[in-house]
């Protein structure tokens, strides 16, 4: 494309829009379903058990250590599907660009997005681009929706946790949130930390293949592990007890949290899952997770109890106990 | 080898047993408050040992009319108010900075006064930084004010409500309200003012004072030392945070404080007006004093929230859940008092980490 920056005209629906589609979009997304460029994509599905999700991405800055908004937008939606044990099949990509956004940055973000979908055989079937005036958007916002196929007869979800179940996490927590904050304007600090953003479907596929008795899967994004566990405790009407000593937290994350007054339990993840499964399956689930590169630091870190209902508690390293509260949604940078 | 958590707890139990009667220790630092709640330490201590939280959270002790003034400034079209995030939700008489921002006032959260100073240098808006905090935060604010004068950054000013810890400790003891057996003194503040700052208190009130760090082991070491001193009848100021604090403090930081600020009588929420307990900018820095630059800052007389016992909580006269509003009308998402807002507030710490509502207990 001749222009090196996005112009308002690229969202106008005319020739400029066409050149954006032809020379940028179709370069990254080559599936015939999309290439027909009809008003709606025509899909064929082999199953009636589907999962459908949507999410918007406004991360600031759009490029951060370990990833960017494109990779995040692909992984976030694939992960939401994976938490319903659904094989990701189709995705839509909606872009809201700010006038003046660099076309090279757009290519970079879309390249990351396409790399994820291509690797997992997910078809980007439809898309849309709008351009807003300079000063009225954050450079680039992305919305993705996804459709996946669920295994027949599998009923998992936040309300399925039962007293006695084991609680596992697939790796270190807080990496994404801290990595993004470390490059944020007005807050920059030096850390070798990378975002953990990754598609979790391959990990979930392994759990399914090994027939782990999954009761619930959550990806602890905004609100972190605390919000994910509080959701489960409330929806399943159970208590959850975790052990601080068994929580995988990187030193850098712990240090940055201390500095910024944050709790690692509240910091976002984009490539971790919480698994709640029948207790007898926990050791096998742990082995399956650790076998995969995305789950190398997995840990069994707690269990589901009868009560107190709706409350998550943590045995502290000091040997005490405290409540893990639902984060309030404090003044935090846009991290996803 | 340093003693382990278990060893320290055992030592503390032995000492508390030897003393026998109820023992009351107070920390005067929000970071201690938070660390104690988060680690679940209280439940591990012997039943006759009570850890009380004093006025150690800078946001909590800031009076309502300060928030009202900050909101009035933020509503001026020429002003951007910059603040630590903790101040955002503190209720003023009518509103909070967060609500004022939603209505169009310009309020920005920064992690350091240096960010506010930089924003002033690179822009043309009037930047007002909310100078809230103890001896720990005051030196960086002092630096920005001194630099602003040196470089002629005329659009930078501070709404100053800095406070000093030792006068508050004295006020608590003078009130006689909570008979204390010792002070667990704040680690960060002491890095600046030195452990010698507590010597007059230890002497005048015959009370052990121990400076402690913020890890569980630090706090337990401090508690154990306070009990040992109590047993031995010692009243002195000691340092159990050797890796951070010294006897003399930070001379460069103290000199900077003295160059920019002067001690003045100031109002503490819960404690009232205390002599020489606050820091005011010296007249040479009038141009960077928001109170003077934007005078008169007319705000209506402040209204304290009805039924809120923040003041009692800050004096250790009542525990957070003894307040009738706690967990009912007052919770972190809709705080009535400042102690429920700040990440270092006693009520917030208690609500977040120690409190399970009765009706949900299985």
XYZ file of C-alpha atoms in Angstrom:
698
model
C 0.000 0.000 0.000
C 1.353 3.434 -0.910
C 0.218 5.194 2.268
C 2.390 4.644 5.289
C -0.224 5.936 7.714
C -3.915 5.174 8.092
C -6.121 7.953 6.709
C -9.768 8.624 7.474
C -10.450 7.637 3.856
C -9.348 4.059 4.606
C -12.576 3.691 6.556
C -14.704 5.462 3.994
C -15.797 2.451 1.978
C -14.295 3.622 -1.304
C -11.102 2.921 -3.199
C -8.890 3.516 -0.171
C -10.859 0.929 1.781
C -10.511 -1.503 -1.096
C -6.776 -1.058 -1.230
C -6.572 -1.591 2.550
C -8.516 -4.847 2.199
C -6.629 -6.080 -0.840
C -3.117 -5.064 0.112
C -3.185 -5.453 3.885
C -6.035 -7.661 5.064
C -5.975 -10.314 2.354
C -2.198 -10.486 2.575
C -2.530 -11.812 6.114
C -5.798 -13.705 5.896
C -5.953 -15.873 2.822
C -8.832 -18.187 3.517
C -11.287 -18.636 0.616
C -14.213 -18.108 3.008
C -12.989 -14.554 3.558
C -11.748 -13.958 0.037
C -15.297 -14.091 -1.363
C -15.760 -10.690 0.357
C -19.531 -11.074 0.603
C -21.419 -9.202 3.289
C -21.479 -12.316 5.442
C -19.312 -15.416 5.495
C -20.917 -18.778 4.728
C -19.878 -21.452 7.208
C -20.311 -25.229 7.307
C -20.107 -26.926 10.702
C -19.968 -30.665 11.343
C -21.449 -30.425 14.845
C -24.446 -28.984 16.670
C -22.529 -28.449 19.949
C -20.951 -25.041 19.496
C -19.262 -22.367 21.573
C -19.432 -18.706 20.591
C -17.550 -15.805 22.195
C -16.516 -12.219 21.603
C -13.929 -9.926 23.156
C -12.464 -6.478 22.494
C -8.811 -5.547 22.909
C -7.636 -2.074 23.857
C -4.227 -2.845 25.363
C -1.967 0.169 25.829
C 0.695 0.134 24.488
C -0.306 -2.167 21.583
C 3.205 -3.636 21.393
C 4.672 -5.024 24.603
C 7.375 -7.501 25.654
C 6.334 -10.958 24.526
C 3.454 -9.975 22.280
C 1.176 -7.382 20.768
C -2.493 -6.554 20.372
C -2.818 -8.870 17.341
C -1.508 -11.927 19.131
C -3.584 -11.005 22.168
C -6.763 -10.676 20.094
C -6.263 -14.103 18.537
C -5.261 -15.858 21.768
C -7.884 -14.196 23.931
C -10.767 -15.448 21.826
C -9.250 -18.870 21.187
C -8.713 -19.196 24.951
C -12.284 -18.242 25.753
C -13.414 -21.033 23.415
C -10.875 -23.436 24.878
C -12.309 -22.820 28.363
C -15.472 -24.510 27.033
C -13.211 -27.301 25.729
C -14.155 -26.109 22.239
C -11.909 -26.618 19.208
C -11.552 -23.135 17.697
C -12.861 -23.060 14.105
C -13.826 -19.600 12.888
C -12.951 -16.066 13.887
C -13.997 -12.548 12.962
C -11.623 -9.589 13.184
C -13.001 -6.076 13.665
C -10.563 -3.188 13.713
C -11.021 0.374 14.916
C -7.995 2.361 13.806
C -7.046 5.904 14.663
C -6.194 8.255 11.850
C -2.403 8.423 11.580
C -1.755 4.869 12.822
C 1.282 3.432 11.047
C 0.464 0.892 8.346
C 3.678 -0.930 9.269
C 2.372 -1.314 12.842
C -0.936 -2.574 11.482
C 0.904 -5.148 9.383
C 2.918 -6.205 12.374
C -0.172 -6.682 14.575
C -2.135 -8.509 11.869
C 0.904 -10.684 11.141
C 0.967 -11.791 14.794
C -2.767 -12.433 14.759
C -2.575 -14.487 11.579
C 0.393 -16.488 12.839
C -1.714 -17.737 15.757
C -4.840 -18.565 13.731
C -2.836 -20.248 10.968
C -0.939 -22.456 13.420
C -4.193 -23.727 14.907
C -6.126 -23.976 11.624
C -8.604 -21.288 12.684
C -10.302 -19.596 9.732
C -10.593 -15.807 9.819
C -13.910 -15.741 8.015
C -15.044 -12.157 8.219
C -13.790 -8.742 9.214
C -14.383 -5.027 9.356
C -12.341 -1.842 9.604
C -13.361 1.582 10.818
C -11.173 4.659 11.119
C -11.765 7.389 13.720
C -10.328 10.911 13.773
C -6.948 11.483 15.332
C -7.256 11.898 19.094
C -10.458 9.862 19.320
C -9.030 6.351 19.542
C -6.056 4.599 21.057
C -4.172 3.868 17.840
C -5.694 0.448 17.335
C -8.598 -1.392 18.945
C -9.407 -4.953 17.914
C -12.538 -7.019 18.390
C -12.543 -10.728 17.681
C -15.403 -13.202 17.890
C -14.909 -16.930 17.672
C -16.883 -20.067 17.022
C -15.701 -23.463 18.217
C -16.965 -27.027 18.392
C -17.571 -28.535 21.806
C -17.160 -32.224 22.589
C -20.624 -33.843 22.741
C -21.825 -34.607 26.255
C -19.185 -32.645 28.135
C -20.669 -30.240 30.677
C -18.034 -27.986 32.228
C -18.220 -24.478 33.621
C -17.873 -22.134 36.583
C -20.862 -23.718 38.328
C -19.540 -27.308 38.111
C -16.921 -27.257 40.899
C -17.710 -29.762 43.683
C -16.323 -30.045 47.235
C -13.252 -32.234 47.154
C -12.167 -31.184 43.640
C -8.540 -30.228 43.065
C -7.537 -26.758 41.823
C -4.585 -26.506 39.414
C -2.933 -23.626 37.623
C -0.946 -24.173 34.442
C 1.987 -21.900 35.304
C 3.327 -18.668 36.805
C 0.766 -15.953 37.427
C 0.837 -12.225 36.723
C 3.387 -12.274 33.880
C 1.203 -10.542 31.293
C -0.063 -7.683 33.452
C 3.366 -6.829 34.791
C 5.058 -7.095 31.369
C 2.538 -4.634 29.893
C 2.797 -2.247 32.830
C 6.580 -2.257 32.556
C 6.427 -0.489 29.183
C 3.537 1.766 29.915
C 4.006 5.489 29.586
C 4.500 7.092 32.973
C 5.216 3.775 34.627
C 8.114 2.313 32.699
C 10.482 0.101 34.657
C 13.042 -2.391 33.471
C 12.270 -6.069 33.635
C 13.266 -9.053 31.543
C 9.685 -10.260 31.949
C 7.675 -11.274 28.866
C 3.914 -11.492 28.539
C 2.668 -15.075 28.659
C 0.157 -14.501 25.848
C -0.399 -17.849 24.125
C -3.232 -19.954 22.713
C -4.311 -22.480 25.345
C -6.244 -24.799 23.038
C -3.325 -27.248 22.528
C -3.021 -27.608 26.297
C -6.760 -28.201 26.719
C -6.708 -30.697 23.841
C -4.111 -32.692 25.775
C -6.291 -32.719 28.902
C -9.238 -33.959 26.846
C -7.167 -36.599 25.101
C -6.043 -37.988 28.447
C -9.676 -38.031 29.609
C -9.090 -35.880 32.688
C -12.389 -35.438 34.581
C -12.543 -31.689 33.991
C -15.231 -29.859 35.969
C -14.217 -26.325 35.174
C -11.672 -24.403 33.095
C -11.019 -20.673 33.433
C -8.436 -18.404 31.901
C -7.572 -15.878 34.592
C -7.290 -12.719 32.475
C -8.528 -9.385 33.860
C -8.879 -9.621 37.643
C -6.287 -12.388 37.697
C -6.442 -15.670 39.526
C -8.446 -14.065 42.366
C -11.355 -13.080 40.116
C -11.375 -16.478 38.369
C -11.539 -18.372 41.670
C -14.084 -15.998 43.222
C -16.299 -16.511 40.154
C -16.111 -20.275 40.570
C -16.751 -20.129 44.340
C -19.829 -17.982 43.774
C -21.229 -19.847 40.744
C -20.713 -23.307 42.264
C -21.800 -22.213 45.763
C -18.657 -23.653 47.323
C -15.552 -22.468 49.130
C -12.093 -22.559 47.558
C -8.914 -22.902 49.581
C -5.516 -22.312 47.994
C -1.964 -22.490 49.336
C 0.333 -19.509 48.811
C 3.385 -21.778 48.994
C 2.170 -23.733 45.942
C 1.371 -20.697 43.771
C 3.896 -20.287 40.962
C 4.925 -16.599 40.937
C 8.081 -15.337 39.274
C 10.483 -13.307 41.395
C 10.228 -10.365 38.985
C 6.441 -10.369 39.251
C 6.573 -10.526 43.031
C 9.071 -7.667 43.135
C 7.133 -5.457 40.707
C 3.895 -6.120 42.596
C 5.565 -5.110 45.836
C 6.755 -1.905 44.224
C 3.415 -1.005 42.637
C 1.253 -2.098 45.553
C -0.432 -4.867 43.559
C -1.373 -8.396 44.506
C -0.067 -11.008 42.003
C -3.423 -12.753 42.435
C -5.088 -9.713 40.849
C -2.749 -9.331 37.899
C -3.848 -10.496 34.444
C -2.651 -13.585 32.601
C -3.122 -14.323 28.907
C -1.621 -17.784 28.598
C -2.586 -19.597 31.788
C -5.544 -21.701 32.755
C -7.108 -22.756 36.016
C -8.283 -26.352 35.990
C -10.728 -27.743 38.513
C -11.001 -31.516 38.265
C -11.939 -34.553 40.295
C -9.267 -35.013 42.974
C -8.173 -38.522 41.920
C -7.344 -37.151 38.445
C -5.221 -34.272 39.754
C -1.790 -35.958 39.681
C -2.401 -37.181 36.129
C -3.674 -33.750 35.050
C -0.564 -32.173 36.540
C 1.638 -34.563 34.567
C -0.256 -33.798 31.342
C 0.068 -30.046 31.889
C 3.762 -30.230 32.747
C 4.439 -32.340 29.678
C 3.400 -29.394 27.465
C 5.616 -26.333 26.980
C 2.752 -24.059 28.090
C 2.318 -25.909 31.370
C 5.835 -26.553 32.530
C 5.347 -24.645 35.796
C 1.896 -26.097 36.499
C 0.946 -26.764 40.098
C -1.811 -28.235 42.209
C -2.479 -25.249 44.404
C -5.688 -25.834 46.260
C -8.985 -27.598 46.626
C -12.696 -26.975 46.552
C -14.475 -27.153 49.916
C -18.067 -27.054 51.110
C -17.719 -23.571 52.515
C -17.670 -20.831 53.458
C -19.787 -20.578 50.333
C -18.608 -18.071 47.764
C -15.380 -17.357 49.654
C -11.816 -18.036 48.494
C -9.240 -18.422 51.246
C -5.495 -18.779 51.125
C -3.113 -20.441 53.539
C -0.254 -17.945 53.674
C 3.423 -18.801 53.596
C 3.590 -17.637 57.216
C 1.102 -20.352 58.169
C -1.827 -17.975 58.606
C -4.934 -17.723 56.531
C -6.540 -14.878 54.670
C -9.453 -14.148 52.414
C -8.755 -13.729 48.679
C -11.137 -10.998 47.652
C -12.637 -10.215 44.277
C -10.541 -7.332 42.933
C -12.347 -4.061 42.868
C -11.265 -3.004 39.405
C -8.770 -0.516 40.754
C -7.107 2.126 38.680
C -5.063 -0.158 36.505
C -3.609 0.391 33.084
C -5.421 -1.101 30.098
C -3.803 -4.481 29.925
C -5.933 -6.419 27.444
C 21.205 -18.465 61.110
C 18.101 -16.313 61.326
C 15.219 -17.768 63.297
C 12.323 -19.166 61.265
C 8.699 -18.078 61.435
C 7.893 -21.068 63.641
C 10.771 -20.326 66.026
C 9.788 -16.683 66.327
C 6.148 -17.561 66.930
C 7.213 -19.959 69.654
C 9.378 -17.295 71.273
C 6.506 -14.808 71.103
C 4.133 -17.307 72.715
C 6.611 -17.929 75.535
C 7.068 -14.204 76.183
C 3.324 -13.499 76.036
C 2.796 -16.331 78.520
C 5.416 -14.879 80.844
C 3.733 -11.464 80.737
C 0.359 -13.122 81.290
C -1.950 -10.096 81.102
C -3.396 -8.675 77.875
C -0.683 -7.004 75.776
C -1.417 -4.246 73.253
C 1.098 -3.365 70.563
C 0.426 -0.777 67.891
C 1.835 -0.367 64.410
C 1.661 3.089 62.872
C 2.310 2.190 59.265
C -0.179 1.241 56.571
C 2.274 -1.184 55.004
C 2.500 -3.035 58.314
C -1.300 -3.050 58.576
C -1.544 -4.608 55.144
C 1.282 -7.097 55.656
C -0.247 -8.319 58.928
C -3.685 -8.819 57.372
C -2.386 -10.377 54.181
C -0.202 -12.893 55.946
C -2.979 -13.924 58.332
C -0.560 -13.276 61.190
C -3.113 -12.237 63.798
C -4.538 -15.743 64.103
C -1.080 -17.178 64.780
C -0.357 -14.895 67.740
C -1.198 -15.803 71.347
C -4.705 -14.743 72.416
C -3.486 -12.198 74.991
C -1.455 -10.321 72.365
C -3.385 -7.789 70.332
C -1.919 -5.938 67.353
C -3.625 -2.589 66.858
C -3.405 -0.367 63.813
C -2.716 3.285 64.432
C -2.843 6.341 62.184
C -0.302 4.946 59.732
C -2.199 5.309 56.469
C -1.557 8.748 54.986
C -4.766 8.794 52.953
C -6.853 7.800 55.973
C -5.637 10.603 58.223
C -6.162 13.278 55.551
C -9.208 15.335 56.568
C -12.355 15.684 54.479
C -11.794 19.353 53.638
C -8.508 18.485 51.920
C -10.400 16.246 49.496
C -12.951 19.033 48.987
C -10.146 21.453 48.094
C -8.567 18.956 45.692
C -11.924 18.506 43.935
C -12.440 22.270 43.736
C -9.009 22.601 42.091
C -9.648 19.747 39.666
C -12.852 21.452 38.518
C -10.982 24.576 37.418
C -10.585 24.499 33.638
C -6.904 25.508 33.814
C -5.889 22.811 36.325
C -4.934 19.131 36.106
C -4.765 17.466 39.502
C -2.208 14.663 39.707
C -2.277 12.198 42.543
C -1.342 8.786 43.852
C -4.184 6.402 42.997
C -5.174 5.919 46.627
C -6.713 9.384 46.865
C -9.090 8.836 43.960
C -11.986 7.234 45.814
C -11.656 8.985 49.165
C -15.042 10.544 49.869
C -15.084 14.304 50.357
C -18.141 16.122 51.691
C -20.130 15.738 48.493
C -18.073 13.774 46.013
C -14.739 12.095 45.352
C -11.998 12.865 42.849
C -13.136 9.801 40.898
C -16.694 11.101 40.645
C -15.463 14.598 39.829
C -13.356 13.135 37.019
C -16.371 11.337 35.578
C -18.116 14.724 35.553
C -15.300 16.281 33.550
C -12.747 17.431 36.137
C -9.186 16.653 35.119
C -7.578 14.167 37.503
C -4.627 11.967 36.582
C -3.097 9.140 38.565
C 0.700 9.092 38.710
C 3.088 6.792 40.500
C 5.517 9.528 41.478
C 5.527 13.311 41.945
C 8.346 13.282 39.396
C 5.820 12.295 36.734
C 3.635 15.253 37.707
C 6.640 17.574 37.616
C 7.628 16.292 34.168
C 4.076 16.776 32.903
C 4.172 20.397 34.107
C 7.494 21.028 32.384
C 6.354 19.624 29.072
C 2.890 21.197 29.022
C 1.099 24.426 29.705
C -1.647 23.257 32.076
C -1.463 24.162 35.729
C -0.372 20.894 37.354
C -1.317 20.485 41.011
C 0.176 17.475 42.775
C -1.589 16.208 45.873
C 1.177 16.102 48.484
C -0.155 13.450 50.825
C 2.065 11.174 52.837
C 4.514 10.895 55.690
C 8.262 11.414 55.926
C 8.698 8.743 53.238
C 6.982 10.542 50.362
C 7.629 14.124 51.450
C 11.301 14.267 50.292
C 10.511 13.476 46.638
C 7.774 16.102 46.697
C 10.248 18.528 48.276
C 12.663 17.821 45.445
C 10.061 18.626 42.766
C 9.171 21.899 44.496
C 12.810 22.935 44.810
C 13.441 22.051 41.159
C 10.305 23.932 40.098
C 11.628 27.074 41.769
C 15.167 26.607 40.461
C 14.025 26.067 36.856
C 11.129 28.513 37.018
C 8.443 25.906 36.275
C 5.634 28.266 37.154
C 2.788 25.868 36.347
C 3.713 23.303 39.013
C 2.331 23.446 42.529
C 1.593 21.160 45.452
C -1.508 20.998 47.634
C 0.385 20.100 50.744
C -0.927 17.792 53.490
C 2.237 15.983 54.489
C 2.314 14.690 58.017
C 4.864 13.571 60.592
C 4.579 10.295 62.462
C 6.218 10.960 65.878
C 3.776 13.754 66.869
C 0.856 11.413 66.124
C 2.403 8.710 68.318
C 2.668 11.225 71.148
C -0.911 12.385 70.668
C -2.155 8.801 70.964
C -0.230 8.255 74.161
C -1.329 11.622 75.592
C -4.991 10.790 75.022
C -4.606 7.774 77.328
C -7.329 6.079 75.300
C -5.453 2.960 74.312
C -2.971 1.775 76.899
C -0.113 0.495 74.798
C 2.746 -1.840 75.634
C 4.884 -0.804 72.713
C 5.087 0.686 69.234
C 6.061 -1.297 66.162
C 7.653 1.624 64.330
C 7.388 2.062 60.554
C 10.289 0.772 58.454
C 10.068 3.152 55.494
C 9.524 6.288 57.584
C 12.463 5.272 59.760
C 14.786 4.934 56.761
C 14.277 8.686 56.457
C 14.035 9.908 60.069
C 16.246 7.266 61.769
C 15.480 5.213 64.846
C 16.717 7.993 67.074
C 13.505 9.900 66.291
C 11.660 7.542 68.651
C 14.113 7.856 71.546
C 12.313 10.818 73.168
C 9.010 8.915 72.984
C 10.530 5.772 74.496
C 12.049 7.907 77.251
C 9.125 10.230 78.013
C 6.473 7.510 78.075
C 8.627 4.592 79.341
C 7.595 2.628 76.258
C 9.527 0.195 74.039
C 9.705 1.223 70.375
C 11.069 -1.144 67.705
C 11.514 -0.314 64.032
C 10.535 -3.267 61.837
C 10.574 -4.166 58.148
C 7.621 -5.513 56.187
C 8.224 -9.206 55.639
C 6.469 -11.578 58.007
C 9.797 -12.427 59.629
C 10.583 -8.718 60.097
C 7.282 -8.100 61.816
C 7.619 -11.146 64.053
C 11.157 -10.139 65.009
C 9.884 -6.676 65.919
C 7.035 -8.103 67.986
C 9.351 -10.548 69.763
C 11.804 -7.770 70.593
C 9.028 -5.542 71.957
C 7.887 -8.364 74.253
C 11.448 -9.078 75.381
C 11.902 -5.408 76.242
C 8.584 -5.404 78.087
C 9.636 -8.458 80.093
C 12.978 -6.904 80.947
C 11.398 -3.565 81.831
C 13.355 -1.808 79.078
C 12.060 1.369 77.441
C 14.205 2.267 74.450
C 14.047 2.789 70.709
C 15.621 -0.124 68.854
C 16.142 -1.098 65.254
C 15.041 -4.508 63.990
C 15.213 -3.350 60.351
C 18.975 -3.085 60.115
C 19.060 -3.656 56.362
C 16.944 -0.543 55.761
C 17.014 1.885 58.645
C 19.873 3.451 60.606
C 19.957 5.402 63.817
C 20.552 8.716 62.043
C 18.229 8.314 59.072
C 18.905 9.878 55.695
C 20.724 13.195 56.263
C 20.351 14.373 52.652
C 16.603 13.682 52.710
C 16.167 15.374 56.081
C 18.110 18.437 54.905
C 15.900 18.660 51.836
C 12.757 18.440 53.966
C 14.074 21.212 56.172
C 14.993 23.389 53.207
C 11.525 23.193 51.639
C 9.116 22.580 54.513
C 8.440 23.887 57.970
C 6.493 22.067 60.693
C 3.005 23.371 61.370
C -0.105 22.472 63.301
C -2.284 20.290 61.128
C -5.577 18.424 61.382
C -5.567 14.617 61.397
C -8.735 12.696 60.766
C -9.537 11.014 64.068
C -6.924 12.853 66.086
C -7.832 16.478 65.490
C -5.336 19.366 65.294
C -1.860 18.372 66.466
C 0.939 20.804 67.172
C 3.885 20.709 64.728
C 2.589 17.503 63.126
C 2.394 18.597 59.492
C 4.660 20.037 56.834
C 3.908 23.358 55.164
C 5.925 24.825 52.304
C 8.249 27.599 53.414
C 7.325 31.125 52.217
C 10.140 31.055 49.636
C 8.079 28.436 47.770
C 4.750 30.293 47.878
C 4.584 30.277 44.075
C 4.412 26.467 44.168
C 1.966 26.245 47.050
C -1.431 25.441 45.498
C -3.223 26.700 48.596
C -1.708 30.185 48.035
C -1.507 30.210 44.256
C -5.202 29.482 43.860
C -6.322 31.347 47.013
C -8.935 31.644 48.169
C -9.895 27.978 47.843
C -13.406 28.452 49.070
C -15.008 25.184 50.024
C -18.062 24.817 52.254
C -17.472 23.554 55.802
C -16.626 19.831 55.573
C -19.245 17.228 56.424
C -18.021 14.010 58.037
C -20.012 10.920 57.060
C -22.644 9.999 59.645
C -21.940 6.955 61.782
C -18.431 6.415 60.341
C -15.914 5.466 63.043
C -12.746 5.970 60.974
C -11.477 8.344 63.646
C -11.861 5.702 66.370
C -10.282 3.050 64.141
C -7.296 5.322 63.478
C -6.759 5.791 67.228
C -6.956 2.066 67.881
C -10.093 2.753 69.945
C -12.217 0.406 67.885
C -11.571 -2.481 65.519
C -12.782 -2.084 61.923
C -15.643 -4.579 62.248
C -16.843 -2.903 65.444
C -17.975 0.055 63.343
C -21.731 -0.204 62.628
C -21.198 0.633 58.947
C -18.450 -1.950 58.292
C -19.417 -4.452 55.598
C -22.960 -3.075 55.475
C -23.065 0.405 53.991
C -19.263 0.684 53.932
C -17.252 -1.616 51.656
C -14.365 -1.047 49.231
C -16.701 -0.593 46.252
C -18.736 2.090 48.049
C -16.586 3.362 50.909
C -18.029 5.714 53.502
C -14.802 6.428 55.337
C -11.235 6.855 54.134
C -10.022 3.761 56.021
C -12.062 1.604 53.633
C -10.606 3.270 50.525
C -6.884 3.290 50.766
C -5.004 0.113 49.955
C -3.304 0.670 53.314
C -6.406 1.493 55.337
C -7.201 -0.619 58.397
C -10.805 -1.199 57.331
C -9.814 -2.122 53.766
C -7.171 -4.546 55.038
C -9.624 -6.116 57.440
C -12.393 -6.329 54.831
C -10.175 -7.765 52.142
C -8.176 -10.306 54.024
C -9.680 -11.114 57.401
C -13.437 -10.789 57.176
C -15.876 -13.521 56.193
C -19.471 -12.254 56.361
C -21.369 -14.195 58.989
C -24.260 -15.272 56.780
C -21.954 -17.079 54.349
C -19.999 -18.972 56.999
C -20.637 -22.661 56.568
